Tab-separated table of C-alpha atoms in Angstrom:
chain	number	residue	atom	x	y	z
A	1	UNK	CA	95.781	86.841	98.557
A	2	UNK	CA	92.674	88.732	97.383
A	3	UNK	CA	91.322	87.900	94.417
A	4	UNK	CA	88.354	90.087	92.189
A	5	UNK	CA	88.919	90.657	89.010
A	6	UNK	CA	92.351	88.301	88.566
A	7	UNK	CA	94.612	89.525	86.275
A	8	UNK	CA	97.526	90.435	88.467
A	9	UNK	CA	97.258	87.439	90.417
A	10	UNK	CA	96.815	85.044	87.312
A	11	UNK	CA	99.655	87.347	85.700
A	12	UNK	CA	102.194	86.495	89.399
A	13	UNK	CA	101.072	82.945	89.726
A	14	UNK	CA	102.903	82.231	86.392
A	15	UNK	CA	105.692	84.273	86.943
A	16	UNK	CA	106.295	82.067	90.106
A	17	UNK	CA	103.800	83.307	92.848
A	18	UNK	CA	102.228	80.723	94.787
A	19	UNK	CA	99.629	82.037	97.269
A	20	UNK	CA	99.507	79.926	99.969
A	21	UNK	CA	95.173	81.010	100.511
A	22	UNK	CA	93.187	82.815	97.569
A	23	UNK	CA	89.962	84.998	98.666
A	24	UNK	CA	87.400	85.886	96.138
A	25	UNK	CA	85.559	88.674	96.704
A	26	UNK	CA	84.588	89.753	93.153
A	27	UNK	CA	80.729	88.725	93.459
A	28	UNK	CA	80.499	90.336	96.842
A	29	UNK	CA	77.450	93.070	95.913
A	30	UNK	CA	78.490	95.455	99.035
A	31	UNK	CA	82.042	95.760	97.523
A	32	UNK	CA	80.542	96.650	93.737
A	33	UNK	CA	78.465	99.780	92.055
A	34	UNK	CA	78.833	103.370	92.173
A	35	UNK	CA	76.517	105.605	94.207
A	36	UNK	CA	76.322	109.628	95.209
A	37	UNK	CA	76.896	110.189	98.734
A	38	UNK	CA	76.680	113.733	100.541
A	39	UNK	CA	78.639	115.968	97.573
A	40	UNK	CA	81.109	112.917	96.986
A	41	UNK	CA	80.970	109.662	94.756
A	42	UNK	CA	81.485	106.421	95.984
A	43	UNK	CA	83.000	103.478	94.006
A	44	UNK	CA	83.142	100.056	95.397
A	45	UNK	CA	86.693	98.395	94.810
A	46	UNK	CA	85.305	95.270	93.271
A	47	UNK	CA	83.899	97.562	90.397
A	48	UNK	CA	84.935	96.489	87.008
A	49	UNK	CA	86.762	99.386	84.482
A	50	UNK	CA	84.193	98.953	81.931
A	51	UNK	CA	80.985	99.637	84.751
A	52	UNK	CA	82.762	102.784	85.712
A	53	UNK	CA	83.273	103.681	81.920
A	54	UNK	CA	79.795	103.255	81.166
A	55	UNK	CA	77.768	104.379	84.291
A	56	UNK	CA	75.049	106.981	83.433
A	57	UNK	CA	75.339	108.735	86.526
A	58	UNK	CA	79.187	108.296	86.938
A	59	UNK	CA	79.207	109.914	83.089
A	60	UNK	CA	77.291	113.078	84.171
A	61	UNK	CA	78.616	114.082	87.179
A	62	UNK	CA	82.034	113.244	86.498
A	63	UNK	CA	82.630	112.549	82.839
A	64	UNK	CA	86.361	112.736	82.782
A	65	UNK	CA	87.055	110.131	85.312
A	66	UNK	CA	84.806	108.317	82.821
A	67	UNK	CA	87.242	109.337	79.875
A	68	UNK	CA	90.235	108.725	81.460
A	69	UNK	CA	89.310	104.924	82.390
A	70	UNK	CA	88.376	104.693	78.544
A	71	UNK	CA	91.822	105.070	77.687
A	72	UNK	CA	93.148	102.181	79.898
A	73	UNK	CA	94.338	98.588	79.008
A	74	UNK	CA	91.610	97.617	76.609
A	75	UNK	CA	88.035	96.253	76.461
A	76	UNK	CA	88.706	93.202	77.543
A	77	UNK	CA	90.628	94.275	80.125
A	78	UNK	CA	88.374	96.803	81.218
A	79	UNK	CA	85.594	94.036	81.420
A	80	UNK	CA	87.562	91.816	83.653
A	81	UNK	CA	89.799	94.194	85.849
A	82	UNK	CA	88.336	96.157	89.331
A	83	UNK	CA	89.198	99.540	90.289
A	84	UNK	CA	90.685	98.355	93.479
A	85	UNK	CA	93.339	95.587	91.329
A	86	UNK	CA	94.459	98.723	89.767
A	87	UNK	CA	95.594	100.355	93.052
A	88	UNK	CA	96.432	97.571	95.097
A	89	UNK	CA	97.953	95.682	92.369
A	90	UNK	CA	100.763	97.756	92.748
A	91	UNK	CA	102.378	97.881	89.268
A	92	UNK	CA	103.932	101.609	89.064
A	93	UNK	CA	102.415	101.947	85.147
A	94	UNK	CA	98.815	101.774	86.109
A	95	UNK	CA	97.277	104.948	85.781
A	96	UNK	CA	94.220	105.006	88.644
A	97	UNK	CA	95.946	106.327	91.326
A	98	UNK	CA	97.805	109.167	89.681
A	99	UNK	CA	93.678	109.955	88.721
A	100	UNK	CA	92.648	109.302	92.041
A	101	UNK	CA	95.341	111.718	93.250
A	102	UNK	CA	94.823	114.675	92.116
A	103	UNK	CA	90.763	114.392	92.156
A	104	UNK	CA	91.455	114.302	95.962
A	105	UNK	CA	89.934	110.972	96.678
A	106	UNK	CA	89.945	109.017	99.371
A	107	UNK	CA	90.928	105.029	99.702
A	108	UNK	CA	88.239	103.657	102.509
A	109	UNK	CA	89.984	100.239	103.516
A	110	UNK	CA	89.054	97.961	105.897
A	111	UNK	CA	91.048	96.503	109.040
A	112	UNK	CA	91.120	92.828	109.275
A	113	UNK	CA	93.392	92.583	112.444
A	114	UNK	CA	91.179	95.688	114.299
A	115	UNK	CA	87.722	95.685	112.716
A	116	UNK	CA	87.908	98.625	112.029
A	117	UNK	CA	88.475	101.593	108.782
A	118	UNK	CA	91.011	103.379	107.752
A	119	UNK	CA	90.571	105.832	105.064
A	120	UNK	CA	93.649	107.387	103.220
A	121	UNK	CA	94.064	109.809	100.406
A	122	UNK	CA	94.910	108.831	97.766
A	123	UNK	CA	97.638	110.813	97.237
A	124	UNK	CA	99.236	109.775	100.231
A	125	UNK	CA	98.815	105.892	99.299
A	126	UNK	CA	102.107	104.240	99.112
A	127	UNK	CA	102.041	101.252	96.649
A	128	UNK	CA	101.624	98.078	99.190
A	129	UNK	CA	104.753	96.523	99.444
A	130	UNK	CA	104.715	92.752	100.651
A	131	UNK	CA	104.181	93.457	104.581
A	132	UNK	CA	102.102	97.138	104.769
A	133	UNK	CA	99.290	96.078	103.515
A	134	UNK	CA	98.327	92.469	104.649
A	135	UNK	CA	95.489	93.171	107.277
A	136	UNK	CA	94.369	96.012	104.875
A	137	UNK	CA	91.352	95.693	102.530
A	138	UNK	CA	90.364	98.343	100.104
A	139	UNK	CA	86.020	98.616	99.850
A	140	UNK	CA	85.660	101.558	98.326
A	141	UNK	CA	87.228	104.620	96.479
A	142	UNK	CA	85.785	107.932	97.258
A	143	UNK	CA	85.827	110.610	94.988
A	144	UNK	CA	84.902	114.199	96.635
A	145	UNK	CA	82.198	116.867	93.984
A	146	UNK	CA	84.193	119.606	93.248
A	147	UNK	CA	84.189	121.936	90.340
A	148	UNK	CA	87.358	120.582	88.917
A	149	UNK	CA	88.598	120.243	85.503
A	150	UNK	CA	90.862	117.108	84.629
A	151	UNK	CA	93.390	116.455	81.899
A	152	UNK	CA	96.240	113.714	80.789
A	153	UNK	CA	98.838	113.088	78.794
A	154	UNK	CA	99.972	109.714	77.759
A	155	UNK	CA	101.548	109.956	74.750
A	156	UNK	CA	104.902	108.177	76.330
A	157	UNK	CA	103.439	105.456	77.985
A	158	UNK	CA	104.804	103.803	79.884
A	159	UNK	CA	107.760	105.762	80.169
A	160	UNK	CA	106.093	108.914	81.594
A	161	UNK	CA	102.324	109.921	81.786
A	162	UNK	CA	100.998	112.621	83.453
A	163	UNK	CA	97.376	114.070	84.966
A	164	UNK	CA	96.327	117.106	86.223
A	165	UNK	CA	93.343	118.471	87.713
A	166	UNK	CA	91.993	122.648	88.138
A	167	UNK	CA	90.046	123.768	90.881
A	168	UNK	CA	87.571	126.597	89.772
A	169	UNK	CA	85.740	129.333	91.351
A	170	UNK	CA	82.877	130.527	89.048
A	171	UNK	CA	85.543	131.415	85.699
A	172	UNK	CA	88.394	131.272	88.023
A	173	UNK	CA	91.442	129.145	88.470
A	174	UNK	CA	92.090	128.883	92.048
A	175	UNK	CA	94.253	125.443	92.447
A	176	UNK	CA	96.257	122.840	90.117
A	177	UNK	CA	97.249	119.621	91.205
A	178	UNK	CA	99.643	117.339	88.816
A	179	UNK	CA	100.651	113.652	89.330
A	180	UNK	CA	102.975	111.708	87.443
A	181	UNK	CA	102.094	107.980	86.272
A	182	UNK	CA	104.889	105.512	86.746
A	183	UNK	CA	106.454	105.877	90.062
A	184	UNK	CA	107.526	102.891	91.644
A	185	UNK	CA	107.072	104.477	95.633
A	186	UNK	CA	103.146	105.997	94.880
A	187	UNK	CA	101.580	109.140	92.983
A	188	UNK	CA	104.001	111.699	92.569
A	189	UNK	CA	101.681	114.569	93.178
A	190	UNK	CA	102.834	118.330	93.245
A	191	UNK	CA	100.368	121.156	93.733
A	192	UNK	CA	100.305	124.723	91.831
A	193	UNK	CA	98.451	127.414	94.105
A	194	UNK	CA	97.926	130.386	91.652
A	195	UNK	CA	98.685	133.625	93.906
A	196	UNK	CA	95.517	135.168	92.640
A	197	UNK	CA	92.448	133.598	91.559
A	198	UNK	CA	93.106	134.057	87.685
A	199	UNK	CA	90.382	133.980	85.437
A	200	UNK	CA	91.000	131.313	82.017
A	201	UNK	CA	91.395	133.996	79.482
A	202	UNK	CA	94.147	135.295	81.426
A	203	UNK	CA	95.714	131.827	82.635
A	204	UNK	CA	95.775	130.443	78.768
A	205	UNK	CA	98.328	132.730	77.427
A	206	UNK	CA	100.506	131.869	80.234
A	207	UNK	CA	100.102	128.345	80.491
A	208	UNK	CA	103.968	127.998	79.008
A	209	UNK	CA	105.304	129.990	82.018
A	210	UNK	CA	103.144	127.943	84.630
A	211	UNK	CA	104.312	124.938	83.750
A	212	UNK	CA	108.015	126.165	83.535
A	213	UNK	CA	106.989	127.038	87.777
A	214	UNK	CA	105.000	123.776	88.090
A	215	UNK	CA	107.560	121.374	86.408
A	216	UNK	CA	110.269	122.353	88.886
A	217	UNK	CA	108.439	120.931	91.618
A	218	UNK	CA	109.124	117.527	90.110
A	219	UNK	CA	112.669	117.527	90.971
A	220	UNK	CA	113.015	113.658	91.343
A	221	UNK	CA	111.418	113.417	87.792
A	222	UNK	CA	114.735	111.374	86.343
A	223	UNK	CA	114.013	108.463	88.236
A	224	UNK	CA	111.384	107.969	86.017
A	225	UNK	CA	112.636	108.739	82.358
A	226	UNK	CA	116.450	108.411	82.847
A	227	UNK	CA	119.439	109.653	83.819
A	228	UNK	CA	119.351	113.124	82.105
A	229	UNK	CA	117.413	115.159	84.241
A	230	UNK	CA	116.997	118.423	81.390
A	231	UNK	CA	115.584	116.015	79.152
A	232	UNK	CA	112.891	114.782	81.492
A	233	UNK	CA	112.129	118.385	83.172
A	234	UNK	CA	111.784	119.396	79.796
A	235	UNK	CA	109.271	116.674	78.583
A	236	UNK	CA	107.454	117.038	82.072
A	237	UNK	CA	107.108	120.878	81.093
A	238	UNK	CA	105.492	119.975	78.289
A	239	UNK	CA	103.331	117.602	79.000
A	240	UNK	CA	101.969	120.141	81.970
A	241	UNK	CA	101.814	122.833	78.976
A	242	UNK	CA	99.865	120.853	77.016
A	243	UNK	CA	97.338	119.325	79.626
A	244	UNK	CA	97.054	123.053	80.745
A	245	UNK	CA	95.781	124.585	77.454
A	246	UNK	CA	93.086	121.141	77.193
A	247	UNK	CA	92.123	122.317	81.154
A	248	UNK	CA	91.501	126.074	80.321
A	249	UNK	CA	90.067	125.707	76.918
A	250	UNK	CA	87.419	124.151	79.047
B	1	UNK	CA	81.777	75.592	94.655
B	2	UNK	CA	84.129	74.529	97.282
B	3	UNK	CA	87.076	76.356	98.599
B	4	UNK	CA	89.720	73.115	98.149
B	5	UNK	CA	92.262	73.054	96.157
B	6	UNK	CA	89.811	70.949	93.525
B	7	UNK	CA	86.570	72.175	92.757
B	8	UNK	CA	83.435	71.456	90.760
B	9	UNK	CA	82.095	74.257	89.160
B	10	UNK	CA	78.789	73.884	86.635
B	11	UNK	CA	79.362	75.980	83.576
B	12	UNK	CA	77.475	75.840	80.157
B	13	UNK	CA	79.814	76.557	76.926
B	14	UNK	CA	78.366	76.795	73.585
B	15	UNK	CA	74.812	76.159	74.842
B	16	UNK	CA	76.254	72.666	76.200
B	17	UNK	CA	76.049	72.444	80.216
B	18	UNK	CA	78.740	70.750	81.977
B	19	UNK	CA	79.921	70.262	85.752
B	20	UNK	CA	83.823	69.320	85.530
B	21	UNK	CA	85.966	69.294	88.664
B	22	UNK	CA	89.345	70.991	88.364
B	23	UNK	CA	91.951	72.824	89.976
B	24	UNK	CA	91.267	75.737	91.559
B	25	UNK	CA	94.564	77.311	89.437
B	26	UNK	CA	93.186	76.236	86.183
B	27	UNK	CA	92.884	78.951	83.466
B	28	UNK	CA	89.544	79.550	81.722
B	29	UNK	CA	91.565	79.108	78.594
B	30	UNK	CA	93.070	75.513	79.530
B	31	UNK	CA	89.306	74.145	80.386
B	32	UNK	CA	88.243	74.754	77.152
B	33	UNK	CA	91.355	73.980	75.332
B	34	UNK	CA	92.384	71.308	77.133
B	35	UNK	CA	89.339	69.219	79.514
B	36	UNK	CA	86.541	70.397	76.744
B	37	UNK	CA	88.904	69.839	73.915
B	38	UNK	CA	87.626	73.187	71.945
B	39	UNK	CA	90.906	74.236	70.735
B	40	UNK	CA	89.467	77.234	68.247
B	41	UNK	CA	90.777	79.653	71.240
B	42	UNK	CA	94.576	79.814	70.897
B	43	UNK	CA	97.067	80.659	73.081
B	44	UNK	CA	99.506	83.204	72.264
B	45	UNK	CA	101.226	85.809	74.568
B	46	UNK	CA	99.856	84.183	77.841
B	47	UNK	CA	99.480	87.379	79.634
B	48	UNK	CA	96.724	89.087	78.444
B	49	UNK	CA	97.974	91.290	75.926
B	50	UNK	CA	96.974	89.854	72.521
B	51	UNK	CA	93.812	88.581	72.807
B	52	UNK	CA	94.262	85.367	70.990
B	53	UNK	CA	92.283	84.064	73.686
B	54	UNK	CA	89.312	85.584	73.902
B	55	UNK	CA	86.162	84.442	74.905
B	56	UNK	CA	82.763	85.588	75.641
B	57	UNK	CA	81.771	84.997	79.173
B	58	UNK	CA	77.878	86.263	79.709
B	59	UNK	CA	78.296	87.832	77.007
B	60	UNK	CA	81.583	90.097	77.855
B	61	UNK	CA	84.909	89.313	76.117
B	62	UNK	CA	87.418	87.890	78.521
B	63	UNK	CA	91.014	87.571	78.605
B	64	UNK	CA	90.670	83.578	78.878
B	65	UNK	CA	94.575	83.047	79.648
B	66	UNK	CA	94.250	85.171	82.702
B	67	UNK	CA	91.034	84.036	83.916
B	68	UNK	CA	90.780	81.275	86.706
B	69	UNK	CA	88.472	78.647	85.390
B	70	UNK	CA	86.230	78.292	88.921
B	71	UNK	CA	85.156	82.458	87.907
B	72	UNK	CA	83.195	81.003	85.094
B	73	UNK	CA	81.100	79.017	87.868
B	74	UNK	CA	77.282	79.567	86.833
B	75	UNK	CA	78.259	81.557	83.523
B	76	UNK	CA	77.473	80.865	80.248
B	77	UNK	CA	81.293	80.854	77.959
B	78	UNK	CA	80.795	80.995	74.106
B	79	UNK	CA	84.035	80.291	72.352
B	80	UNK	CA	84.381	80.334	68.950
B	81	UNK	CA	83.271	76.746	68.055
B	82	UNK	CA	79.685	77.950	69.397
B	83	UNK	CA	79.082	81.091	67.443
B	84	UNK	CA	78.171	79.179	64.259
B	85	UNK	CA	74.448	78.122	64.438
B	86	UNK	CA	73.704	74.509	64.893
B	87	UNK	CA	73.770	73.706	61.614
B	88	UNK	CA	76.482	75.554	60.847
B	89	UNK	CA	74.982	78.581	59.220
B	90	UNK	CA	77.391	81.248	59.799
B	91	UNK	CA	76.950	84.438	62.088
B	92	UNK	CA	76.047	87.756	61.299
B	93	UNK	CA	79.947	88.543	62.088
B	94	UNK	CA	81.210	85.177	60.897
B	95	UNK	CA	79.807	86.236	57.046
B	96	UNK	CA	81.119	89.818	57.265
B	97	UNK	CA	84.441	88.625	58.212
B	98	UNK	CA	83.944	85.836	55.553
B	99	UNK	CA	82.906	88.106	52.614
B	100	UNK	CA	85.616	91.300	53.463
B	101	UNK	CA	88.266	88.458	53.626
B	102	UNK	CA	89.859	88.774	56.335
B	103	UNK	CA	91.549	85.361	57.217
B	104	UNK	CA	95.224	85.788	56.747
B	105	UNK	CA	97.359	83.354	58.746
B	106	UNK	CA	94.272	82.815	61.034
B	107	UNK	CA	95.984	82.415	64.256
B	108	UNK	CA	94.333	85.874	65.464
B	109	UNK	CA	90.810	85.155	63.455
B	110	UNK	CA	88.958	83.442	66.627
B	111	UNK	CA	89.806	86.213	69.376
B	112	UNK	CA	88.464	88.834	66.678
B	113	UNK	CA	85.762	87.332	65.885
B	114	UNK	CA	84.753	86.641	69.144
B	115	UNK	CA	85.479	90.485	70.340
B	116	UNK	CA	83.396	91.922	67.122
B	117	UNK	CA	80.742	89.747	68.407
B	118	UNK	CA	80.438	91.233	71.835
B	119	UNK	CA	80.857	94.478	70.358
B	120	UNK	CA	77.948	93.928	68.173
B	121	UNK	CA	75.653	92.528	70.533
B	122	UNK	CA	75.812	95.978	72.564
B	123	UNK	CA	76.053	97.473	70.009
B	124	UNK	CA	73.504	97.405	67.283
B	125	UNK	CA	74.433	99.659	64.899
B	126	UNK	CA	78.559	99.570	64.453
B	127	UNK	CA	79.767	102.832	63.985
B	128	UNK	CA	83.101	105.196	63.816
B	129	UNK	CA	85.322	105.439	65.955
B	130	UNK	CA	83.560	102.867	68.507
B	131	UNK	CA	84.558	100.244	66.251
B	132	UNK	CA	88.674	101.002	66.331
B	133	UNK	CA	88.720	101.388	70.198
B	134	UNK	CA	87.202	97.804	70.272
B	135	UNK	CA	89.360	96.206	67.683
B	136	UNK	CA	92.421	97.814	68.974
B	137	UNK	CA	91.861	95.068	72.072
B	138	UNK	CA	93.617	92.867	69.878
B	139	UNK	CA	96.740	91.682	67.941
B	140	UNK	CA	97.083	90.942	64.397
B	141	UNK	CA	100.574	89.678	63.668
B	142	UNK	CA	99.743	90.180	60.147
B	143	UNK	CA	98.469	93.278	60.873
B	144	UNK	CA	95.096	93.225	58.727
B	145	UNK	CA	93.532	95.537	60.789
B	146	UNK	CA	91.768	97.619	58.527
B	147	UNK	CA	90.732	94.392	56.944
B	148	UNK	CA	88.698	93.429	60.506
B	149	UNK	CA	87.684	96.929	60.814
B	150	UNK	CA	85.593	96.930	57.069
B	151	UNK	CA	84.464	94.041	57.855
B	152	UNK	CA	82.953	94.988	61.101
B	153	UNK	CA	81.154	98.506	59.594
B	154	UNK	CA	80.118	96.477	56.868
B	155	UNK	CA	78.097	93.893	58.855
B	156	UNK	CA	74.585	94.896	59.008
B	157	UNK	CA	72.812	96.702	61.368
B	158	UNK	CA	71.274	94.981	63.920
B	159	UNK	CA	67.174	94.073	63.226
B	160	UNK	CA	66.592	96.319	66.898
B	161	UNK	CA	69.185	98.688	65.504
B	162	UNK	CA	67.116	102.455	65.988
C-alpha cells in the first residue's frame, strides 16, 4: 500500500486494514512541487493541500484551484494530506476530482507491471476499487491553461456538492462543464455546449433557464441525495443556478 | 530508518533529541503520549477530526492520531509541554490565551494552543478572517470559540510584524 501523506491509510489500519507491505513515497522530490509546462500546470501527487493553497505561481495563474483547495478538510489536514491521497484514496466525499474534472486535467500514472505511463482524464477516472488499480501509481496531476472560469457549491456537504467550470472566448461563453461531489463510481461530469457563443451580459439573465437544461443531464442524481428524485433535481438546479451567476459575474 | 516491521527513527521533541525504536504502525500521538510520557496532547476522536491532538511537526500542525510515528524521522515535534520557555515563562500565545481566559474544561486547550502557535509563527500579524479559517481546524466541546479567537487577535504583533 502506498503511503505519502497517511491519513487514509492511518484512518483503514484502525478500522481493520492490515497492509501486508507499506511504501513511502512522501519525501520522494520528483513526485512533489508544482511547475508550468507548455500551456499546462503540473502538480506532483505527493504535493501537500496546503503547498498547492499557497503557491505563488499556482495562485496567479490559476487562483481558483487555489480557492477551492482552501475550502477543504482543514489546516491541519491540508498540511499533512497530498493531492494524489485525495484521488486515489477513493472516499466518494472528497472534492479533488470533481475539480480536476471539469478543469480537464489529466491523471499521469505510472505502470509498475509494464514500465510504462498511462495518463487518464480525470473525468474518466473511476475511483480504484481493490484490484484496478494495484500496478498503477499516480506522479502527477496535470492541469491544461485555458481561459476558464470555476465555481462550487458546498453548502450540503457531504450530502451533495457541486463544481462547475466556463470556457470563454474573449467575453464569450462557449462551454460549461459541471461535476457532482459524492459519487461513489467517479466524477459525475455532464457538459453544457451553449448553441451560440453567448456573451455574459446575455447568459446572466438566463442562468435560471440553463440550469433547468443542464440539471436534467444529471438524471442518476438520486443516488446521491435520496430516493426522491424532484427533490434532488431541484437542489441540483439550484446549486448550478447559483454557481452560474458567481461564473458570469466574473 | 529501516524498512522492518521495528524501526529506529532519531527525532528531537521539545528541543530534547531522542532515537527510540518502535513499530513501524505506531502513531505520532502514542510516541509522545505513551514511550515519551508527554501526555499534554490528548486523544479524542482518533480520526483526525478534532484536533485534540495536535502537534507541531517543523513547525506545521499535524493531526498526531493519524500520523505514523517513523514520518517524524529527522523532524523536530513541539508538543505542548515544550512551548513554555525553559523556565517556564509563558509564550506569546500561552499569555494571550491566559489573560482572555479561555480555559474551560481544558481538554481542547493544548491542540489550540498549539494550532494558534503555528498560525502565528507564519503569520506575524493575526488578522480577520485568517484567524477563523485556522481556528475552525478544531473542536471545542464547550464551544468557547470566540473566546480562542479574542485571544488570538489580541496577542501582539509579531516584533518582524511589517
Amino acid at each position: 500500500m502506498i503511503h505519502a501523506g497517511g491519513i487514509d491509510l492511518a484512518n483503514r489500519m484502525k478500522r481493520g486494514a492490515v497492509p501486508e507491505h507499506v511504501v513511502t513515497l512522501g519525501q520522494i522530490p520528483d513526485l512533489c512541487g508544482i511547475q508550468e509546462i507548455g500551456g499546462r500546470i503540473e502538480i506532483g501527487a505527493a504535493t501537500r493541500h496546503w503547498e498547492i493553497e499557497n503557491d505563488p505561481m499556482l495562485r496567479c495563474r490559476l487562483p481558483m484551484v487555489a480557492g477551492y483547495i482552501a475550502g477543504l478538510g482543514n489546516i491541519r489536514i491540508r498540511m499533512q494530506g497530498t493531492i494524489g491521497g485525495n484521488i486515489m484514496a477513493g472516499e466518494p466525499g472528497y472534492e479533488m476530482l470533481p475539480l480536476l474534472a471539469v478543469l480537464g486535467a489529466d491523471l499521469v500514472f505510472a505502470d509498475w507491471s509494464t514500465g510504462g505511463q498511462e495518463i487518464t482524464a480525470a473525468r474518466e477516472w473511476v475511483l480504484p476499487r481493490a484490484s484496478s488499480s494495484k500496478t498503477l501509481l499516480l506522479t502527477s496531476i496535470r492541469i491544461p491553461l485555458r481561459p476558464i472560469t470555476v465555481a462550487w457549491n458546498r453548502e450540503l456537504r457531504p450530502a451533495l456538492g457541486l463544481v462547475a467550470s466556463l470556457e470563454w472566448s474573449g467575453d464569450r461563453v462557449l462551454h460549461g462543464a459541471a461535476a457532482v461531489i459524492g459519487d461513489h463510481r467517479g466524477p459525475m461530469v455532464r457538459e453544457h455546449h451553449f448553441t451560440e457563443a453567448l456573451p455574459a451580459a446575455d447568459a446572466a439573465p438566463r442562468a435560471a433557464n440553463i440550469a433547468e437544461v443542464w440539471a436534467d443531464k444529471f438524471p442518476d442524481i438520486d443516488v446521491l441525495v435520496g430516493p426522491d428524485r424532484d427533490y434532488c433535481r431541484h437542489v441540483l438546479s439550484v446549486m448550478l443556478r447559483r454557481v452560474l451567476h458567481t461564473m458570469l459575474k466574473t | 530508518m529501516t524498512t522492518r516491521d521495528r524501526l529506529t527513527i532519531r527525532l528531537t521533541v521539545n528541543g530534547e533529541a531522542h532515537t527510540v525504536e518502535i513499530s513501524s504502525n505506531l502513531m505520532l500521538v502514542d510516541l509522545v503520549r505513551e514511550r515519551l510520557n508527554l501526555q499534554g496532547t490528548r486523544v479524542a476522536c482518533d480520526q483526525g477530526a478534532c484536533g485534540a491532538c495536535t502537534v507541531l511537526v517543523d513547525g506545521r500542525p499535524i493531526t498526531a492520531c493519524l500520523s505514523f510515528a517513523f514520518t517524524a524521522d529527522g523532524a523536530a515535534v513541539l508538543t505542548i509541554e515544550g512551548v513554555a520557555g525553559s523556565d517556564n515563562t509563558l509564550d506569546t500565545v500561552q499569555l494571550a490565551f491566559h489573560d482572555s481566559g479561555v480555559p474551560q474544561c481544558g481538554f481542547c486547550t493544548p491542540g489550540m494552543v498549539l494550532l494558534a502557535k503555528a498560525y502565528y509563527m507564519q503569520q506575524p500579524m493575526p488578522e480577520g478572517a485568517d484567524v477563523e479559517r485556522w481556528l475552525d481546524a478544531n473542536i471545542c466541546r464547550c464551544s468557547g470559540y470566540q473566546v480562542f479567537r479574542r485571544a488570538l487577535h489580541s496577542t501582539p504583533p509579531r516584533e518582524d510584524a511589517p
